[in-house]
Structure formats: structure tokens, C-alpha cells
Amino acid sequence: MRFFSYLRVELNRILHLKVVYMIMLLTIISPIVGYNLKGNMLAQTTAYDLIIKPCIVGALISGGLFALLTLIEFYRVNKHKIGILTNSIVPHLMLNMVRMFAICIVAIVSVTITALMYFPYVVIKMEYTFDAYIYFNSFFLFMPFSVLLSILAASAFYQIFYQINLSG
């Protein structure tokens, strides 16, 4: 029960940061880069150009953006030296798990908004060859897993390398 109350507080805190909205906006516009890339001549289909290529490029860019957001959020506690205070109230592992889960929720919301924003454009451009199953399957196969794995990897590497004492 405490997990959900901590999650509510953490989501409220994260959603009040300007950097989160900037990363969400960059995630939403990241598939545009995929529309501008020149593709492989052997794979020039309409579905590849309008669905798959923007999804893959958007997954790569948004994965990097949310990994950066994860590192920023985990570093914020140590930068302001409030870790000692928060660790006395909330266990360290619980706080990190809640923080990572809140970032994952923000990531899934931004990927869903991205898929819904490009839906009308792809429907208009593909006309009668459009298939909603392929569109949503492509978006929700590439982007969420890329973003969630990058968040998980960034938080794991931060937890590992923050604990290492390099002074010998």
C-alpha cells in the first residue's frame, strides 16, 4: 500500500519538472527524423517508409532521451545531498523502484501520445493500404520496449557505478 502512495508523490514531483515535458515533446517529435532519412532501396514499401522506419528511429531517440532523464533523476538526489534524509524515511531500494516506475509511466504515456499523434498522418498518406493492426503493432512493439529497457539499463548502471569506490 505504501508503494502506491510513494508512487503518487513521485509522479506528482516528476510531472512538475520542465525537463520531463521537454523530453516528452522530443519523444513525440522524434519519429519525424525517420521520415527524413533515406532508406534502403530494396525495402521501399509504403509501410516501411511511413510506419517502420519512423518507429525504429523514434525508439532509438526516445530510448536515449529517457535514459538521460533517468540519470538526471537519480543524480538529483545525490546532487542536493538529500539522500540521507530520504533514506531515513523511505528505504533506498523502495525509493529507487518508485522513481524508476514513475519514469516508466511517463515514458509509456509519451509513447502512447506519439502513436496517436502520427495516426492521422499515416492514415492519410497510406490511403487504402493502411492497416491499423500493423501500425499499432509496430509502434507498441518497438518504442515502449526500447524506452523501458533504456530506463532499466540506465538505472542499473547508475546504481552499480554510483556505489563503486574509485579511491582505492
PDB file of C-alpha atoms in Angstrom:
ATOM      1  CA  MET A   1       0.000   0.000   0.000  1.00  0.00           C
ATOM      2  CA  ARG A   2       2.855   2.380   0.748  1.00  0.00           C
ATOM      3  CA  PHE A   3       4.264   1.736  -2.718  1.00  0.00           C
ATOM      4  CA  PHE A   4       1.271   3.379  -4.392  1.00  0.00           C
ATOM      5  CA  SER A   5       1.330   6.373  -2.073  1.00  0.00           C
ATOM      6  CA  TYR A   6       5.050   6.844  -2.782  1.00  0.00           C
ATOM      7  CA  LEU A   7       4.329   6.425  -6.493  1.00  0.00           C
ATOM      8  CA  ARG A   8       1.632   9.094  -6.397  1.00  0.00           C
ATOM      9  CA  VAL A   9       4.011  11.527  -4.690  1.00  0.00           C
ATOM     10  CA  GLU A  10       6.842  10.718  -7.104  1.00  0.00           C
ATOM     11  CA  LEU A  11       4.616  11.096 -10.176  1.00  0.00           C
ATOM     12  CA  ASN A  12       3.401  14.432  -8.846  1.00  0.00           C
ATOM     13  CA  ARG A  13       7.008  15.543  -8.339  1.00  0.00           C
ATOM     14  CA  ILE A  14       8.199  14.334 -11.742  1.00  0.00           C
ATOM     15  CA  LEU A  15       5.283  15.882 -13.613  1.00  0.00           C
ATOM     16  CA  HIS A  16       6.159  19.296 -12.174  1.00  0.00           C
ATOM     17  CA  LEU A  17       9.606  19.307 -13.815  1.00  0.00           C
ATOM     18  CA  LYS A  18      10.152  21.193 -17.059  1.00  0.00           C
ATOM     19  CA  VAL A  19      12.792  18.748 -18.277  1.00  0.00           C
ATOM     20  CA  VAL A  20      10.203  15.941 -18.273  1.00  0.00           C
ATOM     21  CA  TYR A  21       7.917  17.871 -20.589  1.00  0.00           C
ATOM     22  CA  MET A  22      10.845  18.743 -22.839  1.00  0.00           C
ATOM     23  CA  ILE A  23      11.818  15.064 -23.099  1.00  0.00           C
ATOM     24  CA  MET A  24       8.190  14.097 -23.729  1.00  0.00           C
ATOM     25  CA  LEU A  25       7.988  16.688 -26.517  1.00  0.00           C
ATOM     26  CA  LEU A  26      11.249  15.464 -28.053  1.00  0.00           C
ATOM     27  CA  THR A  27       9.922  11.903 -27.863  1.00  0.00           C
ATOM     28  CA  ILE A  28       6.756  12.946 -29.648  1.00  0.00           C
ATOM     29  CA  ILE A  29       8.641  14.642 -32.483  1.00  0.00           C
ATOM     30  CA  SER A  30      11.411  12.013 -32.735  1.00  0.00           C
ATOM     31  CA  PRO A  31       9.728   9.893 -35.477  1.00  0.00           C
ATOM     32  CA  ILE A  32       9.931  12.920 -37.793  1.00  0.00           C
ATOM     33  CA  VAL A  33      13.641  12.165 -38.154  1.00  0.00           C
ATOM     34  CA  GLY A  34      12.667   8.741 -39.527  1.00  0.00           C
ATOM     35  CA  TYR A  35      10.598  10.335 -42.260  1.00  0.00           C
ATOM     36  CA  ASN A  36      13.583  12.354 -43.442  1.00  0.00           C
ATOM     37  CA  LEU A  37      16.104   9.502 -43.603  1.00  0.00           C
ATOM     38  CA  LYS A  38      16.849   7.914 -46.937  1.00  0.00           C
ATOM     39  CA  GLY A  39      16.089   4.233 -46.715  1.00  0.00           C
ATOM     40  CA  ASN A  40      17.296   1.035 -48.256  1.00  0.00           C
ATOM     41  CA  MET A  41      16.371   0.729 -51.930  1.00  0.00           C
ATOM     42  CA  LEU A  42      15.366  -2.918 -51.502  1.00  0.00           C
ATOM     43  CA  ALA A  43      12.882  -2.151 -48.731  1.00  0.00           C
ATOM     44  CA  GLN A  44      10.996   0.764 -50.254  1.00  0.00           C
ATOM     45  CA  THR A  45       7.423  -0.049 -49.338  1.00  0.00           C
ATOM     46  CA  THR A  46       4.871   2.417 -48.106  1.00  0.00           C
ATOM     47  CA  ALA A  47       4.507   0.626 -44.780  1.00  0.00           C
ATOM     48  CA  TYR A  48       8.279   0.651 -44.289  1.00  0.00           C
ATOM     49  CA  ASP A  49       8.598   4.352 -45.104  1.00  0.00           C
ATOM     50  CA  LEU A  50       5.596   5.558 -43.113  1.00  0.00           C
ATOM     51  CA  ILE A  51       5.418   3.133 -40.188  1.00  0.00           C
ATOM     52  CA  ILE A  52       8.503   1.018 -39.539  1.00  0.00           C
ATOM     53  CA  LYS A  53      11.305   3.486 -40.216  1.00  0.00           C
ATOM     54  CA  PRO A  54       9.844   6.293 -38.032  1.00  0.00           C
ATOM     55  CA  CYS A  55       9.109   3.758 -35.267  1.00  0.00           C
ATOM     56  CA  ILE A  56      12.676   2.470 -35.217  1.00  0.00           C
ATOM     57  CA  VAL A  57      14.226   5.944 -35.298  1.00  0.00           C
ATOM     58  CA  GLY A  58      11.760   7.177 -32.678  1.00  0.00           C
ATOM     59  CA  ALA A  59      12.581   4.182 -30.485  1.00  0.00           C
ATOM     60  CA  LEU A  60      16.306   4.890 -30.664  1.00  0.00           C
ATOM     61  CA  ILE A  61      15.981   8.605 -29.968  1.00  0.00           C
ATOM     62  CA  SER A  62      13.363   8.293 -27.226  1.00  0.00           C
ATOM     63  CA  GLY A  63      15.321   5.465 -25.594  1.00  0.00           C
ATOM     64  CA  GLY A  64      18.335   7.738 -25.319  1.00  0.00           C
ATOM     65  CA  LEU A  65      16.223  10.620 -24.052  1.00  0.00           C
ATOM     66  CA  PHE A  66      14.577   8.601 -21.307  1.00  0.00           C
ATOM     67  CA  ALA A  67      17.907   7.054 -20.305  1.00  0.00           C
ATOM     68  CA  LEU A  68      19.181  10.604 -19.888  1.00  0.00           C
ATOM     69  CA  LEU A  69      16.092  11.532 -17.854  1.00  0.00           C
ATOM     70  CA  THR A  70      16.650   8.501 -15.634  1.00  0.00           C
ATOM     71  CA  LEU A  71      20.240   9.501 -14.956  1.00  0.00           C
ATOM     72  CA  ILE A  72      19.178  13.086 -14.236  1.00  0.00           C
ATOM     73  CA  GLU A  73      16.509  11.961 -11.769  1.00  0.00           C
ATOM     74  CA  PHE A  74      18.763   9.522  -9.938  1.00  0.00           C
ATOM     75  CA  TYR A  75      21.570  12.071  -9.761  1.00  0.00           C
ATOM     76  CA  ARG A  76      19.267  14.800  -8.426  1.00  0.00           C
ATOM     77  CA  VAL A  77      19.010  13.114  -5.010  1.00  0.00           C
ATOM     78  CA  ASN A  78      22.782  12.861  -4.674  1.00  0.00           C
ATOM     79  CA  LYS A  79      23.456  16.315  -6.092  1.00  0.00           C
ATOM     80  CA  HIS A  80      21.422  18.113  -3.447  1.00  0.00           C
ATOM     81  CA  LYS A  81      22.624  15.772  -0.656  1.00  0.00           C
ATOM     82  CA  ILE A  82      19.100  14.840   0.422  1.00  0.00           C
ATOM     83  CA  GLY A  83      19.720  11.091   0.137  1.00  0.00           C
ATOM     84  CA  ILE A  84      20.494  10.760   3.841  1.00  0.00           C
ATOM     85  CA  LEU A  85      17.214  12.428   4.779  1.00  0.00           C
ATOM     86  CA  THR A  86      15.085  10.449   2.331  1.00  0.00           C
ATOM     87  CA  ASN A  87      16.770   7.152   3.242  1.00  0.00           C
ATOM     88  CA  SER A  88      15.769   7.640   6.874  1.00  0.00           C
ATOM     89  CA  ILE A  89      12.112   7.969   5.844  1.00  0.00           C
ATOM     90  CA  VAL A  90      11.865   5.599   2.868  1.00  0.00           C
ATOM     91  CA  PRO A  91      14.114   2.592   2.197  1.00  0.00           C
ATOM     92  CA  HIS A  92      16.653   3.247  -0.538  1.00  0.00           C
ATOM     93  CA  LEU A  93      15.518   0.340  -2.732  1.00  0.00           C
ATOM     94  CA  MET A  94      11.860   1.305  -2.424  1.00  0.00           C
ATOM     95  CA  LEU A  95      12.595   4.893  -3.393  1.00  0.00           C
ATOM     96  CA  ASN A  96      14.640   3.852  -6.426  1.00  0.00           C
ATOM     97  CA  MET A  97      11.980   1.379  -7.524  1.00  0.00           C
ATOM     98  CA  VAL A  98       9.246   4.002  -7.198  1.00  0.00           C
ATOM     99  CA  ARG A  99      11.338   6.570  -9.066  1.00  0.00           C
ATOM    100  CA  MET A 100      12.040   4.127 -11.893  1.00  0.00           C
ATOM    101  CA  PHE A 101       8.394   3.053 -12.069  1.00  0.00           C
ATOM    102  CA  ALA A 102       7.255   6.701 -12.255  1.00  0.00           C
ATOM    103  CA  ILE A 103       9.669   7.381 -15.114  1.00  0.00           C
ATOM    104  CA  CYS A 104       8.334   4.262 -16.879  1.00  0.00           C
ATOM    105  CA  ILE A 105       4.769   5.554 -16.545  1.00  0.00           C
ATOM    106  CA  VAL A 106       5.786   8.899 -18.049  1.00  0.00           C
ATOM    107  CA  ALA A 107       7.547   7.047 -20.877  1.00  0.00           C
ATOM    108  CA  ILE A 108       4.532   4.886 -21.694  1.00  0.00           C
ATOM    109  CA  VAL A 109       2.273   7.935 -21.706  1.00  0.00           C
ATOM    110  CA  SER A 110       4.591   9.777 -24.093  1.00  0.00           C
ATOM    111  CA  VAL A 111       4.854   6.749 -26.428  1.00  0.00           C
ATOM    112  CA  THR A 112       1.061   6.439 -26.480  1.00  0.00           C
ATOM    113  CA  ILE A 113       0.705  10.140 -27.302  1.00  0.00           C
ATOM    114  CA  THR A 114       3.308   9.719 -30.049  1.00  0.00           C
ATOM    115  CA  ALA A 115       1.408   6.810 -31.610  1.00  0.00           C
ATOM    116  CA  LEU A 116      -1.857   8.742 -31.515  1.00  0.00           C
ATOM    117  CA  MET A 117      -0.287  11.908 -32.951  1.00  0.00           C
ATOM    118  CA  TYR A 118       1.083  10.178 -36.068  1.00  0.00           C
ATOM    119  CA  PHE A 119      -2.001   8.037 -36.659  1.00  0.00           C
ATOM    120  CA  PRO A 120      -3.954  10.545 -38.820  1.00  0.00           C
ATOM    121  CA  TYR A 121      -0.888  11.383 -40.920  1.00  0.00           C
ATOM    122  CA  VAL A 122      -0.173   7.734 -41.697  1.00  0.00           C
ATOM    123  CA  VAL A 123      -3.843   7.033 -42.481  1.00  0.00           C
ATOM    124  CA  ILE A 124      -3.950   9.931 -44.948  1.00  0.00           C
ATOM    125  CA  LYS A 125      -0.628   9.055 -46.613  1.00  0.00           C
ATOM    126  CA  MET A 126      -1.251   5.296 -46.951  1.00  0.00           C
ATOM    127  CA  GLU A 127      -4.901   5.646 -48.007  1.00  0.00           C
ATOM    128  CA  TYR A 128      -6.451   2.267 -48.789  1.00  0.00           C
ATOM    129  CA  THR A 129      -3.341   0.209 -47.936  1.00  0.00           C
ATOM    130  CA  PHE A 130      -3.419   1.311 -44.289  1.00  0.00           C
ATOM    131  CA  ASP A 131      -3.790  -1.390 -41.650  1.00  0.00           C
ATOM    132  CA  ALA A 132      -4.331  -0.226 -38.072  1.00  0.00           C
ATOM    133  CA  TYR A 133      -3.141  -3.564 -36.705  1.00  0.00           C
ATOM    134  CA  ILE A 134       0.271  -3.160 -38.367  1.00  0.00           C
ATOM    135  CA  TYR A 135       0.502   0.473 -37.281  1.00  0.00           C
ATOM    136  CA  PHE A 136      -0.215  -0.043 -33.585  1.00  0.00           C
ATOM    137  CA  ASN A 137       1.679  -3.328 -33.509  1.00  0.00           C
ATOM    138  CA  SER A 138       4.762  -1.596 -34.918  1.00  0.00           C
ATOM    139  CA  PHE A 139       4.559   1.393 -32.611  1.00  0.00           C
ATOM    140  CA  PHE A 140       3.893  -0.595 -29.464  1.00  0.00           C
ATOM    141  CA  LEU A 141       6.428  -3.276 -30.332  1.00  0.00           C
ATOM    142  CA  PHE A 142       9.416  -1.023 -30.929  1.00  0.00           C
ATOM    143  CA  MET A 143       9.009   2.162 -28.913  1.00  0.00           C
ATOM    144  CA  PRO A 144       7.807   1.110 -25.430  1.00  0.00           C
ATOM    145  CA  PHE A 145      10.274  -1.736 -25.063  1.00  0.00           C
ATOM    146  CA  SER A 146      13.163   0.394 -26.260  1.00  0.00           C
ATOM    147  CA  VAL A 147      12.272   3.142 -23.816  1.00  0.00           C
ATOM    148  CA  LEU A 148      11.623   0.799 -20.885  1.00  0.00           C
ATOM    149  CA  LEU A 149      14.838  -1.154 -21.456  1.00  0.00           C
ATOM    150  CA  SER A 150      16.863   2.049 -21.678  1.00  0.00           C
ATOM    151  CA  ILE A 151      15.338   3.278 -18.400  1.00  0.00           C
ATOM    152  CA  LEU A 152      16.102  -0.047 -16.752  1.00  0.00           C
ATOM    153  CA  ALA A 153      19.674  -0.141 -18.097  1.00  0.00           C
ATOM    154  CA  ALA A 154      20.396   3.465 -17.119  1.00  0.00           C
ATOM    155  CA  SER A 155      19.093   2.965 -13.589  1.00  0.00           C
ATOM    156  CA  ALA A 156      21.008  -0.310 -13.201  1.00  0.00           C
ATOM    157  CA  PHE A 157      24.269   1.202 -14.422  1.00  0.00           C
ATOM    158  CA  TYR A 158      23.765   4.224 -12.197  1.00  0.00           C
ATOM    159  CA  GLN A 159      23.170   2.044  -9.145  1.00  0.00           C
ATOM    160  CA  ILE A 160      26.245  -0.068  -9.927  1.00  0.00           C
ATOM    161  CA  PHE A 161      28.662   2.724 -10.750  1.00  0.00           C
ATOM    162  CA  TYR A 162      27.481   5.092  -8.026  1.00  0.00           C
ATOM    163  CA  GLN A 163      28.371   2.518  -5.362  1.00  0.00           C
ATOM    164  CA  ILE A 164      31.899   1.884  -6.697  1.00  0.00           C
ATOM    165  CA  ASN A 165      34.643   3.500  -4.635  1.00  0.00           C
ATOM    166  CA  LEU A 166      37.362   4.536  -7.081  1.00  0.00           C
ATOM    167  CA  SER A 167      39.701   5.981  -4.453  1.00  0.00           C
ATOM    168  CA  GLY A 168      41.195   2.546  -3.768  1.00  0.00           C
TER     169      GLY A 168
END
